[in-house]
Coordinates of C-alpha atoms and ligand atoms in Angstrom, one line a residue:
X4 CA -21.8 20.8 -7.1
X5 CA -19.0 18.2 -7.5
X6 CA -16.7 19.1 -10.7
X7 CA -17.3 16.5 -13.5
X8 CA -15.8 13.5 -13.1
X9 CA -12.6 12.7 -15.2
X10 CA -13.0 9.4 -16.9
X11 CA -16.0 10.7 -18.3
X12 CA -14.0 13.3 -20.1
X13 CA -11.2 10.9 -21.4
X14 CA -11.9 11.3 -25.1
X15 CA -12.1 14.8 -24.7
X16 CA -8.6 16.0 -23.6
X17 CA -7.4 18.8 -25.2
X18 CA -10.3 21.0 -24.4
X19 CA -10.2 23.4 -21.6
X20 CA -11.9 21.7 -18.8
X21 CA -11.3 21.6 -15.3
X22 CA -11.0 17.9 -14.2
X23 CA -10.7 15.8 -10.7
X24 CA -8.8 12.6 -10.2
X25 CA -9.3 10.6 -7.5
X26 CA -6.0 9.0 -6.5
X27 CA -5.9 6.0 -3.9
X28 CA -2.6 5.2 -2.1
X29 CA -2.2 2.3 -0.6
X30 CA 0.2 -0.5 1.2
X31 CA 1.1 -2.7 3.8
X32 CA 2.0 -1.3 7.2
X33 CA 6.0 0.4 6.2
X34 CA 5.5 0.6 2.7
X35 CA 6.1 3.6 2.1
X36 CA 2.5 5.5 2.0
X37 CA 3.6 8.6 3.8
X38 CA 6.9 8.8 2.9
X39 CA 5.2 8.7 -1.1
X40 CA 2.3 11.1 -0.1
X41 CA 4.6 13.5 1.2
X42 CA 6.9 14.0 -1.7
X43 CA 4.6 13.4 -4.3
X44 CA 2.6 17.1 -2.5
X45 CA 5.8 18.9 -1.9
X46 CA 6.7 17.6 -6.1
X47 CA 3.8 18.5 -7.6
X48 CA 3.8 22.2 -5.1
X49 CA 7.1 22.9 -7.2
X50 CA 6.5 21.4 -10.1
X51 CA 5.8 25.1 -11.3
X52 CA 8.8 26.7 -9.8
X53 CA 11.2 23.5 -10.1
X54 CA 9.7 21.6 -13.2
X55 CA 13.4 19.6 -13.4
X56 CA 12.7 17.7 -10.5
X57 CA 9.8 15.7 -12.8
X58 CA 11.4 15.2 -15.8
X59 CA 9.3 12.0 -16.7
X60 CA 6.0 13.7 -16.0
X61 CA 5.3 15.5 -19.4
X62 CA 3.1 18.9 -18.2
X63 CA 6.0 19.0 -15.8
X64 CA 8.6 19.0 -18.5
X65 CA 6.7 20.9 -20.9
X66 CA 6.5 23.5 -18.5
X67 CA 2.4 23.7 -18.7
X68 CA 1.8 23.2 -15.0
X69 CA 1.8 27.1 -13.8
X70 CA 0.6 26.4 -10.0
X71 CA -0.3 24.0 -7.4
X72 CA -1.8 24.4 -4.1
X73 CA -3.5 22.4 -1.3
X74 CA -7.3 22.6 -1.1
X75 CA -9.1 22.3 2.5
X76 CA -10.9 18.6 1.7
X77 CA -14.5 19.1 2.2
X78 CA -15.4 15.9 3.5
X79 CA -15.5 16.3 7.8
X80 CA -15.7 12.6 8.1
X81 CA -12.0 11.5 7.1
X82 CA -9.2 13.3 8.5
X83 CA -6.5 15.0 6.7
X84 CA -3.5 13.8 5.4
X85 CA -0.8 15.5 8.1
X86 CA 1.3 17.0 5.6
X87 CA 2.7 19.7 7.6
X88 CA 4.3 17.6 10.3
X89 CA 5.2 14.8 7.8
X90 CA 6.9 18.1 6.0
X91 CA 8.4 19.5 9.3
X92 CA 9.8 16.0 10.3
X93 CA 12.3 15.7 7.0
X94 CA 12.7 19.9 7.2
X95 CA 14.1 19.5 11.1
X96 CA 17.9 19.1 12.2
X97 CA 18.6 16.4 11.8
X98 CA 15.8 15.1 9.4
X99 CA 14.1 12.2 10.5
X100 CA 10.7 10.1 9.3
X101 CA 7.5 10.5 9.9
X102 CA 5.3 7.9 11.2
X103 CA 3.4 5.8 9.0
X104 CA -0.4 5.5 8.1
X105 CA -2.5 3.6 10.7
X106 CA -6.1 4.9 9.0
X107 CA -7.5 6.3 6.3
X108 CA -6.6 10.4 5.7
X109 CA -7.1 12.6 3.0
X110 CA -5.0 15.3 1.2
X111 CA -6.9 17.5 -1.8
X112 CA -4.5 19.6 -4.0
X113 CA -5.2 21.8 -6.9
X114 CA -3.3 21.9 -10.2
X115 CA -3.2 24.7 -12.5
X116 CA -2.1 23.6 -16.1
X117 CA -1.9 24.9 -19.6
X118 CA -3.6 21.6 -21.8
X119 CA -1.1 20.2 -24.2
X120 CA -3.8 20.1 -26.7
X121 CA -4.5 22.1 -30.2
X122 CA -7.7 24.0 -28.8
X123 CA -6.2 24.4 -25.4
X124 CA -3.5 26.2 -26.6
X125 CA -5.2 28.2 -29.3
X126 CA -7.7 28.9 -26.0
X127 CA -4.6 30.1 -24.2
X128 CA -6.2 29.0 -21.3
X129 CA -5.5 27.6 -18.4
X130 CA -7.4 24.2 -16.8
X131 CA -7.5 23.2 -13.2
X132 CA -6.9 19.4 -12.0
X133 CA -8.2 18.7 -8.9
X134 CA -6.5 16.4 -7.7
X135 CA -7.5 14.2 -4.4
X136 CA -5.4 11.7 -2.7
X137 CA -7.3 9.1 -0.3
X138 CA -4.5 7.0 1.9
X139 CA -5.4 3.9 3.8
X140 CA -3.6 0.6 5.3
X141 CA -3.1 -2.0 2.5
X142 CA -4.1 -4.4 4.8
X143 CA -7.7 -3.6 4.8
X144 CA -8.2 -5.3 1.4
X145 CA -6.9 -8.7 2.9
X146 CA -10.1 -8.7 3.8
X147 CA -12.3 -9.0 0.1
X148 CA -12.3 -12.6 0.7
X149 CA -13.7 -12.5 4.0
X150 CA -17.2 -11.1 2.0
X151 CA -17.2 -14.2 -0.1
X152 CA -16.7 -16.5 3.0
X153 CA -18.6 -18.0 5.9
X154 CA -17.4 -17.9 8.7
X155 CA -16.7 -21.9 8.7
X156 CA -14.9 -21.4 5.6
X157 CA -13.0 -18.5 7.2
X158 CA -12.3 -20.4 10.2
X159 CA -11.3 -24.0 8.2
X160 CA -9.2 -21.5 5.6
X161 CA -7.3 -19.5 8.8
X162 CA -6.9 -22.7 11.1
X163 CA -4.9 -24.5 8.2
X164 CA -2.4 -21.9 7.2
X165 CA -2.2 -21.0 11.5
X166 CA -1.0 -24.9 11.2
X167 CA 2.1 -24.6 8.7
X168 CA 5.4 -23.2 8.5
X169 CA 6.7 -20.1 9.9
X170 CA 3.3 -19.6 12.0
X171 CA 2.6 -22.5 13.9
X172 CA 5.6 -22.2 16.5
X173 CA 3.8 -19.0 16.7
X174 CA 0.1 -19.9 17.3
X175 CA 0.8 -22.5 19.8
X176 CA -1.0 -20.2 22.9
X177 CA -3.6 -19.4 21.1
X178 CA -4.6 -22.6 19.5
X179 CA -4.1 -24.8 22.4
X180 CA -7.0 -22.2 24.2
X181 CA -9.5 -22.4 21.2
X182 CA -9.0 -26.0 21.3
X183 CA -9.6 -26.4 25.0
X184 CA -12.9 -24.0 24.8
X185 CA -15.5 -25.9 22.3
X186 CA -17.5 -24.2 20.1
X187 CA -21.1 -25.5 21.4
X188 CA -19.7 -24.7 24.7
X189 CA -21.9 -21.7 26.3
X190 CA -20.7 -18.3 24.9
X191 CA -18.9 -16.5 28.0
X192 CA -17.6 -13.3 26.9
X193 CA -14.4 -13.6 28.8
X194 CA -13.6 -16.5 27.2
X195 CA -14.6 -15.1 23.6
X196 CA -12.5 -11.9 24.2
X197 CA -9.4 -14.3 25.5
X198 CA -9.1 -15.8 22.5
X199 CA -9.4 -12.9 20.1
X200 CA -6.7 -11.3 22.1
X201 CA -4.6 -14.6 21.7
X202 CA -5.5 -14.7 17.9
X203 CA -4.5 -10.9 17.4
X204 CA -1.1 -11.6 19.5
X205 CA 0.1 -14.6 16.9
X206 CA -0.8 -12.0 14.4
X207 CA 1.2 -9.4 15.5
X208 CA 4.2 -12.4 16.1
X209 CA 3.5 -13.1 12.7
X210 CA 4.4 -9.6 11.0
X211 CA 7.2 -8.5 13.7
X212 CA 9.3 -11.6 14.1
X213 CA 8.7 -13.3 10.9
X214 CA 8.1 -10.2 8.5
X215 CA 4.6 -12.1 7.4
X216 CA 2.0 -10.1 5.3
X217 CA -1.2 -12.1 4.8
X218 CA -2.9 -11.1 7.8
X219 CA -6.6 -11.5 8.6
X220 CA -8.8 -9.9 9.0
X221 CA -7.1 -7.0 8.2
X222 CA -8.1 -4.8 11.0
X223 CA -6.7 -6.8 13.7
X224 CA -3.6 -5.0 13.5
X225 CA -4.6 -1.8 12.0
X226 CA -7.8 -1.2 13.2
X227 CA -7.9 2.5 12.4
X228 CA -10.5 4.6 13.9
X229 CA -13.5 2.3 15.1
X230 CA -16.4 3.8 17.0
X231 CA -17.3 0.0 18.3
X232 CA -14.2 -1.9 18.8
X233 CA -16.1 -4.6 19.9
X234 CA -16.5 -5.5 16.3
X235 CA -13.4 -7.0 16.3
X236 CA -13.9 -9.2 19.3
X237 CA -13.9 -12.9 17.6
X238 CA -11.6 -15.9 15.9
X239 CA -11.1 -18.6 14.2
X240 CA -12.1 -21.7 15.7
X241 CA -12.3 -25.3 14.8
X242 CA -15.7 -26.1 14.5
X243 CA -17.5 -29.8 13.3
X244 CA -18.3 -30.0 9.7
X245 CA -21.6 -28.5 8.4
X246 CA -22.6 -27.6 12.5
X247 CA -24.1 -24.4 12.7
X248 CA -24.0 -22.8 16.7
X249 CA -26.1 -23.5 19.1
X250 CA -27.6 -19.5 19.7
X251 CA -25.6 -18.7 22.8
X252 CA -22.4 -21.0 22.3
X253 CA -19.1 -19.7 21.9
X254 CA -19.1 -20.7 18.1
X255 CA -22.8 -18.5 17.5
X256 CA -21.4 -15.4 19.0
X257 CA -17.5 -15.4 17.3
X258 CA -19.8 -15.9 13.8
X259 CA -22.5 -13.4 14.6
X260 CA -19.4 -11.4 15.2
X261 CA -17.5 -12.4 12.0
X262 CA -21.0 -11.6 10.1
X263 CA -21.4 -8.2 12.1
X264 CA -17.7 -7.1 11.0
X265 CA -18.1 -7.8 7.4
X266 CA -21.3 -5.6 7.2
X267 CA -19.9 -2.9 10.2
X268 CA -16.3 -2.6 8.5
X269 CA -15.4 -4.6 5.4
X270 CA -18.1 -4.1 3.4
X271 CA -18.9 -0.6 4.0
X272 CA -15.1 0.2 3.7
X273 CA -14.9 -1.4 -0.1
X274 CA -17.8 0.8 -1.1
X275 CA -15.8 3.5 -0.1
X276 CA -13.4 3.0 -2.3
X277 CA -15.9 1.9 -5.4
X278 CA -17.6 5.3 -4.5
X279 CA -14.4 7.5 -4.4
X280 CA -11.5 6.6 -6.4
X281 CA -10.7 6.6 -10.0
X282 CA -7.4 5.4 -9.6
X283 CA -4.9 3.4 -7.5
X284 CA -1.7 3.1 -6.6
X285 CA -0.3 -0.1 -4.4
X286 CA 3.3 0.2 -2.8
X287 CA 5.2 -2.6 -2.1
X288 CA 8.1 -3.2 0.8
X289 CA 9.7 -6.1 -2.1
X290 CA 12.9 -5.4 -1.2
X291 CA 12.3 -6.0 2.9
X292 CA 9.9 -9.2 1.8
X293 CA 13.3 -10.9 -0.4
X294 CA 15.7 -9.4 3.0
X295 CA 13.2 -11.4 5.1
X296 CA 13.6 -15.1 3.7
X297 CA 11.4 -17.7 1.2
X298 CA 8.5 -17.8 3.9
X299 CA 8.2 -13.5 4.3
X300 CA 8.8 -13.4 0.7
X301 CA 6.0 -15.9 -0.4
X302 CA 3.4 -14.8 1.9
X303 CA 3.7 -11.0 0.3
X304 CA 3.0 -12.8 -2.5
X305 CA 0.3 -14.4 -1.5
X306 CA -1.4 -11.0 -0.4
X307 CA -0.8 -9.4 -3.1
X308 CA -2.6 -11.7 -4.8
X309 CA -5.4 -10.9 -2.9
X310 CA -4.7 -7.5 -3.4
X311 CA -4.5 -7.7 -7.2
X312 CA -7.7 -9.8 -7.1
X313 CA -9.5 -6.3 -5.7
X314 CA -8.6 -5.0 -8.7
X315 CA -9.0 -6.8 -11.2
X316 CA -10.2 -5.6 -14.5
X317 CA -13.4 -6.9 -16.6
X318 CA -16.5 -8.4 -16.1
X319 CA -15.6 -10.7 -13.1
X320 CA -13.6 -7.4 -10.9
X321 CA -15.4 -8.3 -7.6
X322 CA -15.4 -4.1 -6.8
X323 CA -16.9 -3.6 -10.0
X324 CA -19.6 -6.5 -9.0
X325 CA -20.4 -5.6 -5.5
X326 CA -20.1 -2.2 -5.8
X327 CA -20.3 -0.7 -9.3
X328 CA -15.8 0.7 -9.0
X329 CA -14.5 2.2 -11.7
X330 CA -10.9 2.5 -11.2
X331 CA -9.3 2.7 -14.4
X332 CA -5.6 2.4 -13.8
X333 CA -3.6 0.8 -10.9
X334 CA 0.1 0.8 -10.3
X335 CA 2.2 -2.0 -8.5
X336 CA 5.1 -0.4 -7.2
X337 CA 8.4 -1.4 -5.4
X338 CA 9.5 1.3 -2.6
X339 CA 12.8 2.1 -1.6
X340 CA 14.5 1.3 -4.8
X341 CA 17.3 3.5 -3.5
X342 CA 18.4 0.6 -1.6
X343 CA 19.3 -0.8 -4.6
X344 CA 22.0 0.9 -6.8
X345 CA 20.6 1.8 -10.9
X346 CA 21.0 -1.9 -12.8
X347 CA 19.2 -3.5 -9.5
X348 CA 16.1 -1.1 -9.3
X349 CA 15.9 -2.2 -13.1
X350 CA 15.9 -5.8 -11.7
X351 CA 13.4 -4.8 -9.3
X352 CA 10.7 -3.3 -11.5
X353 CA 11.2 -6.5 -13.2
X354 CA 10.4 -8.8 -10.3
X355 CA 7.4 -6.4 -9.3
X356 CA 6.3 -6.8 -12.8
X357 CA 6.7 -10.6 -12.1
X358 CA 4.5 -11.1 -8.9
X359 CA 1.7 -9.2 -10.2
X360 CA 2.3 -10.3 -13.9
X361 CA 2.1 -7.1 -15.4
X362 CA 3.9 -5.0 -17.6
X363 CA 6.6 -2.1 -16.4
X364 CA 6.5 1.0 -17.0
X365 CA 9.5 0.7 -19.1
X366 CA 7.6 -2.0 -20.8
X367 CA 5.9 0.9 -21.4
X368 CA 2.7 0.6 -20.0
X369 CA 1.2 4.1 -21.4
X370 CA -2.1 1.9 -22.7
X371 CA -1.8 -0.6 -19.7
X372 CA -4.6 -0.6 -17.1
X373 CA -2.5 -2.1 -14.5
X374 CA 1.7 -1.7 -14.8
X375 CA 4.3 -2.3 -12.3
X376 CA 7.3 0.3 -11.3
X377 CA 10.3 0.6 -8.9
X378 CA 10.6 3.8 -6.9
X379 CA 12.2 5.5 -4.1
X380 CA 9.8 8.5 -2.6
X381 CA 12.1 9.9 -0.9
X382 CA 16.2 9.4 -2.1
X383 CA 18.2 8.8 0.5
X384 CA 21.2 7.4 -1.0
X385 CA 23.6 8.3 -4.0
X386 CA 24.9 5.8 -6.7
X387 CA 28.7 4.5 -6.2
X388 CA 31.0 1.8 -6.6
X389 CA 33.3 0.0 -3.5
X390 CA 35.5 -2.9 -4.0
X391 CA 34.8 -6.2 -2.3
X392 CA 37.0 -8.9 -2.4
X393 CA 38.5 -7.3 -6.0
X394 CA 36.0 -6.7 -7.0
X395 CA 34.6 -3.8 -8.6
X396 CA 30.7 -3.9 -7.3
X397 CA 28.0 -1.0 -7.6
X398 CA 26.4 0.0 -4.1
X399 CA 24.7 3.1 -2.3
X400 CA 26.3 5.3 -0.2
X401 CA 24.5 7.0 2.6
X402 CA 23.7 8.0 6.0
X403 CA 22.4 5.7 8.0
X404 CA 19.5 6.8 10.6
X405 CA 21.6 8.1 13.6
X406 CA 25.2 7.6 12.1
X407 CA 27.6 10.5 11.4
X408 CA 29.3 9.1 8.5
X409 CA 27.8 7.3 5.3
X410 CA 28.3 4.1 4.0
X411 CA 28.8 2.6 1.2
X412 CA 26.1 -0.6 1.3
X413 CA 26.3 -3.3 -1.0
X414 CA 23.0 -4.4 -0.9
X415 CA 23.5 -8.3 -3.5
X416 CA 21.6 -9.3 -6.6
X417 CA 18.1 -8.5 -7.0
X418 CA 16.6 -11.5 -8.8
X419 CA 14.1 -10.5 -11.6
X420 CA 11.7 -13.4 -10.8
X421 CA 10.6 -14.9 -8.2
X422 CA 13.7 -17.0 -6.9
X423 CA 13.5 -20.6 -6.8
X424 CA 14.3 -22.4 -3.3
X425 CA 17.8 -22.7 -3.8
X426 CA 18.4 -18.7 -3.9
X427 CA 17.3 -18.2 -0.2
X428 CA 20.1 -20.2 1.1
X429 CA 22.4 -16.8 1.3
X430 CA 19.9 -14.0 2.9
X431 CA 20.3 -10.6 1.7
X432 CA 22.4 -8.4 3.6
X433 CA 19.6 -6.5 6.1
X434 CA 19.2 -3.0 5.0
X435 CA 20.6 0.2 6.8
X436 CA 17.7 2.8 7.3
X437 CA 18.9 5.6 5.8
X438 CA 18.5 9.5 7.2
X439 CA 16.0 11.3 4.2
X440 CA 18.2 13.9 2.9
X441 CA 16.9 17.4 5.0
X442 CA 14.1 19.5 2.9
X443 CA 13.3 23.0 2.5
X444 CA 11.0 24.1 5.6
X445 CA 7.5 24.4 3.3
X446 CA 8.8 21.8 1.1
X447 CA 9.1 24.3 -1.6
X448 CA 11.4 23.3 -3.1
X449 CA 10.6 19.5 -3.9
X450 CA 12.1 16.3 -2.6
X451 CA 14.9 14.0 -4.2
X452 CA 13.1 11.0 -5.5
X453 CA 13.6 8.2 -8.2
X454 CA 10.9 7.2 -10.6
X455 CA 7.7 9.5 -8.7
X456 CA 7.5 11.5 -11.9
X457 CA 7.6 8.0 -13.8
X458 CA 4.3 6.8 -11.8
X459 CA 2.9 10.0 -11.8
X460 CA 2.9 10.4 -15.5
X461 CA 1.0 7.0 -15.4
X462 CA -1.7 7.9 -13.3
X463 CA -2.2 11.2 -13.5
X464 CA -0.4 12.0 -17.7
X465 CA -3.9 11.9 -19.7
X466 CA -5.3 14.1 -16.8
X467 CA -2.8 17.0 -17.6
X468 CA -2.8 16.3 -20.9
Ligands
GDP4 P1 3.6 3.6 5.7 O1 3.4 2.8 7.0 O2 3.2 2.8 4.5 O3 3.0 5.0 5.8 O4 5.2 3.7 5.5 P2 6.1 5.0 5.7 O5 5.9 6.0 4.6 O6 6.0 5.5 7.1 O7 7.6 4.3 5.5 C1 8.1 3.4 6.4 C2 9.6 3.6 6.5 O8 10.2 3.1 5.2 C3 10.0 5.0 6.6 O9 10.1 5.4 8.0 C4 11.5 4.9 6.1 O10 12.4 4.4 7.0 C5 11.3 3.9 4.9 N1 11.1 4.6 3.6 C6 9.9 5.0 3.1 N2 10.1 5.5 1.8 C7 11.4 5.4 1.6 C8 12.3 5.8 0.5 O11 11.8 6.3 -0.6 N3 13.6 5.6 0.6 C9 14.1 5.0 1.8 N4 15.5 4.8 1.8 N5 13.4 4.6 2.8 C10 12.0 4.8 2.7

């Protein structure tokens, strides 16, 4: 039998019950999942042994977490988390990173705690969080709109944005093809599969040469596992106002295909994640998005507008409506704030708190459904000062990836709102990618971190209450 949900125990904490809390990760493609997976298991392993490492996570401080292990996940149909090689990657000589999440994986871990609470204590028992983590591409929620679109909607909505800025140099190939092949022309395959392959290539141009986030459909670049890959064969095309496809013509089989990928990937996908998660966490590349220019920068925002709109709270959250969610707390969080040195990842909380409009967590978002943090998973870099042109500035010093001497990086001004047009004019400096500082070879002994005992205490706090 599945151990009683956790949100159904809320008002009862204090009382010696074993709970389970079923924590999503997500992010775009580089985010930071694994890297955050990965520290946040070998953290909580040693929370016991090395409870200093958490200082912002209360049962961590309090000393009342007295174990932690990892539980074999019990579900065959996801596959697990790799935490031994992501483990073994920043344990070997020299350390190095593990590559990212390309599909959904799975990691269980058990926590043994002592409750903070009056009967607990007097109980002198000992409660058990289960807790388990479910990891999958951000960019499979750029697809919630698709659900609430036709696919002439879809097609009008993806032709016009393929037409502006940054993109169209970009899309040229591909929308000089669907506009030579009409959509009541007969449906030839080749033809059909030519011009998703077209579509998929500007996509790809999209993210790698202009650092571009909204995506869709989602899958096109991070299809994950699919048994039919087939699914994915269509794309946008201009089609005449109100026309619906002949059966047989190029336009009838991209929408059949548009229809059959919605109810094949997206929809069962979302119900997924209604089904099995309680709470969420969302990690965001800001400081890559503000490196890249006004264009990279507003189109993250864009998507994470969509990705907010998942989960929304209330009446009108379209998870909640489709497919009865109950996610009860989501965090917004900036990655690699050790990019940044301590005043800036300050400023960068601040701007996450901005795009999402949402309080931080040193806004001190303990009653807040949905907060915003900065955080570095994995620290990289140590706090200094250099002088540049006399002056004294603050910057990080570290290694970077393949170097043999660290630098001292001065990485600018992080706005705390979303800059106005006249900011982009002088592009941040790009950043280094620093070496992860070398672990213990089981991880043992926790990871370096800013902030992950900050977000944990938000999601997880009440649970070891
Ligand atoms: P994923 O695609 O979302 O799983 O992203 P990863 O976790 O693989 O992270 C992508 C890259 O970002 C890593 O290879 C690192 O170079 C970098 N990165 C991730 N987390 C951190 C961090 O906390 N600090 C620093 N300096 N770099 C990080």
């Amino acid at each position: 039998m599945r151990p009683l949900r956790f949100h159904r125990l809320s008002g009862l904490t204090g009382l010696v019950h074993d709970r389970t809390v079923r924590l999503a990760v997500t992010g775009l493609s580089g985010s930071g999942k694994t890297a955050f997976i990965t520290s946040l298991v070998c953290n909580l392993l040693s929370a016991g042994g090395r409870p200093a490492r958490l200082p912002f996570l209360r049962s961590a401080a309090e000393r009342r977490i007295v174990g932690a292990k990892l539980l074999a996940s019990d579900d065959g149909t996801i596959s697990q988390f790799p935490v031994h090689h992501t483990i073994a990657a920043l344990a070997d000589d020299p350390p190095h990173w593990p590559p990212g999440t390309t599909d959904l994986r799975r990691i269980d871990l058990s926590l043994r705690f002592v409750p903070a609470g009056l009967i607990g204590r007097a109980t002198g028992g000992t409660a058990e969080l289960r807790l388990e983590i479910l990891d999958y591409p951000g960019e499979w929620l750029l697809d919630l709109p698709l659900l609430g679109r036709s696919y002439h909607e879809w097609s009008r909505v993806a032709l016009d944005l393929a037409r502006r800025g940054a993109r169209e140099p970009l899309a040229g190939e591909w929308l000089d093809f669907v506009g030579r092949h009409r959509a009541n022309a007969d449906g030839d395959s080749v033809v059909v599969r030519r011009a998703h392959d077209l579509y998929r290539a500007f996509l790809a141009a999209c993210r790698t040469r202009e650092q571009l986030s909204l995506l869709q459909p989602g899958r096109f670049l991070n299809p994950g596992h699919m048994a039919d890959p087939s699914l994915l064969w269509f794309c946008p095309m201009p089609l005449p106002i109100g026309a619906r496809g002949r059966a047989g013509s190029l336009g009838a089989i991209m929408e059949e295909r548009f229809e059959a990928y919605k109810r094949a990937i997206v929809q069962p996908f979302f119900m997924h994640l209604a089904r099995n998660v309680d709470r969420q966490i969302v990690l965001v590349d800001v400081l890559r998005a503000l490196n890249a220019g006004e264009e990279a920068f507003t189109d993250q925002r864009l998507a994470l507008e969509t990705i907010l709109e998942a989960f929304r709270f209330g009446r009108r959250s379209p998870l909640r409506l489709l497919f009865g969610a109950r996610i009860d707390r989501v965090l917004f969080a900036a990655t690699k704030a050790d990019h940044v040195p301590a005043l800036q990842r300050d400023h960068l909380e601040a701007l996450m708190a901005n795009l999402v409009a949402v309080p931080s967590l040193r806004a001190k978002a303990a009653h807040a459904r949905v907060a915003a943090a900065a955080l570095a998973s994995i620290r990289c870099t140590d706090d200094g000062t250099d002088v540049i042109d006399g002056r004294k500035v603050d910057v990080v010093i570290g290694l970077p990836q393949g170097g043999e001497r660290r630098i001292r990086f001065f990485p600018g001004i992080v706005p705390v709102t979303p800059p106005p047009s006249g900011f982009w004019g002088e592009r941040f400096t790009e950043f280094p990618i620093f070496q992860p500082p070398r672990i213990a070879g089981a991880g043992g002994d926790g990871v370096p971190h800013i902030n992950l005992d900050k977000a944990l205490e938000f999601l997880l706090g009440d649970a070891l209450a």
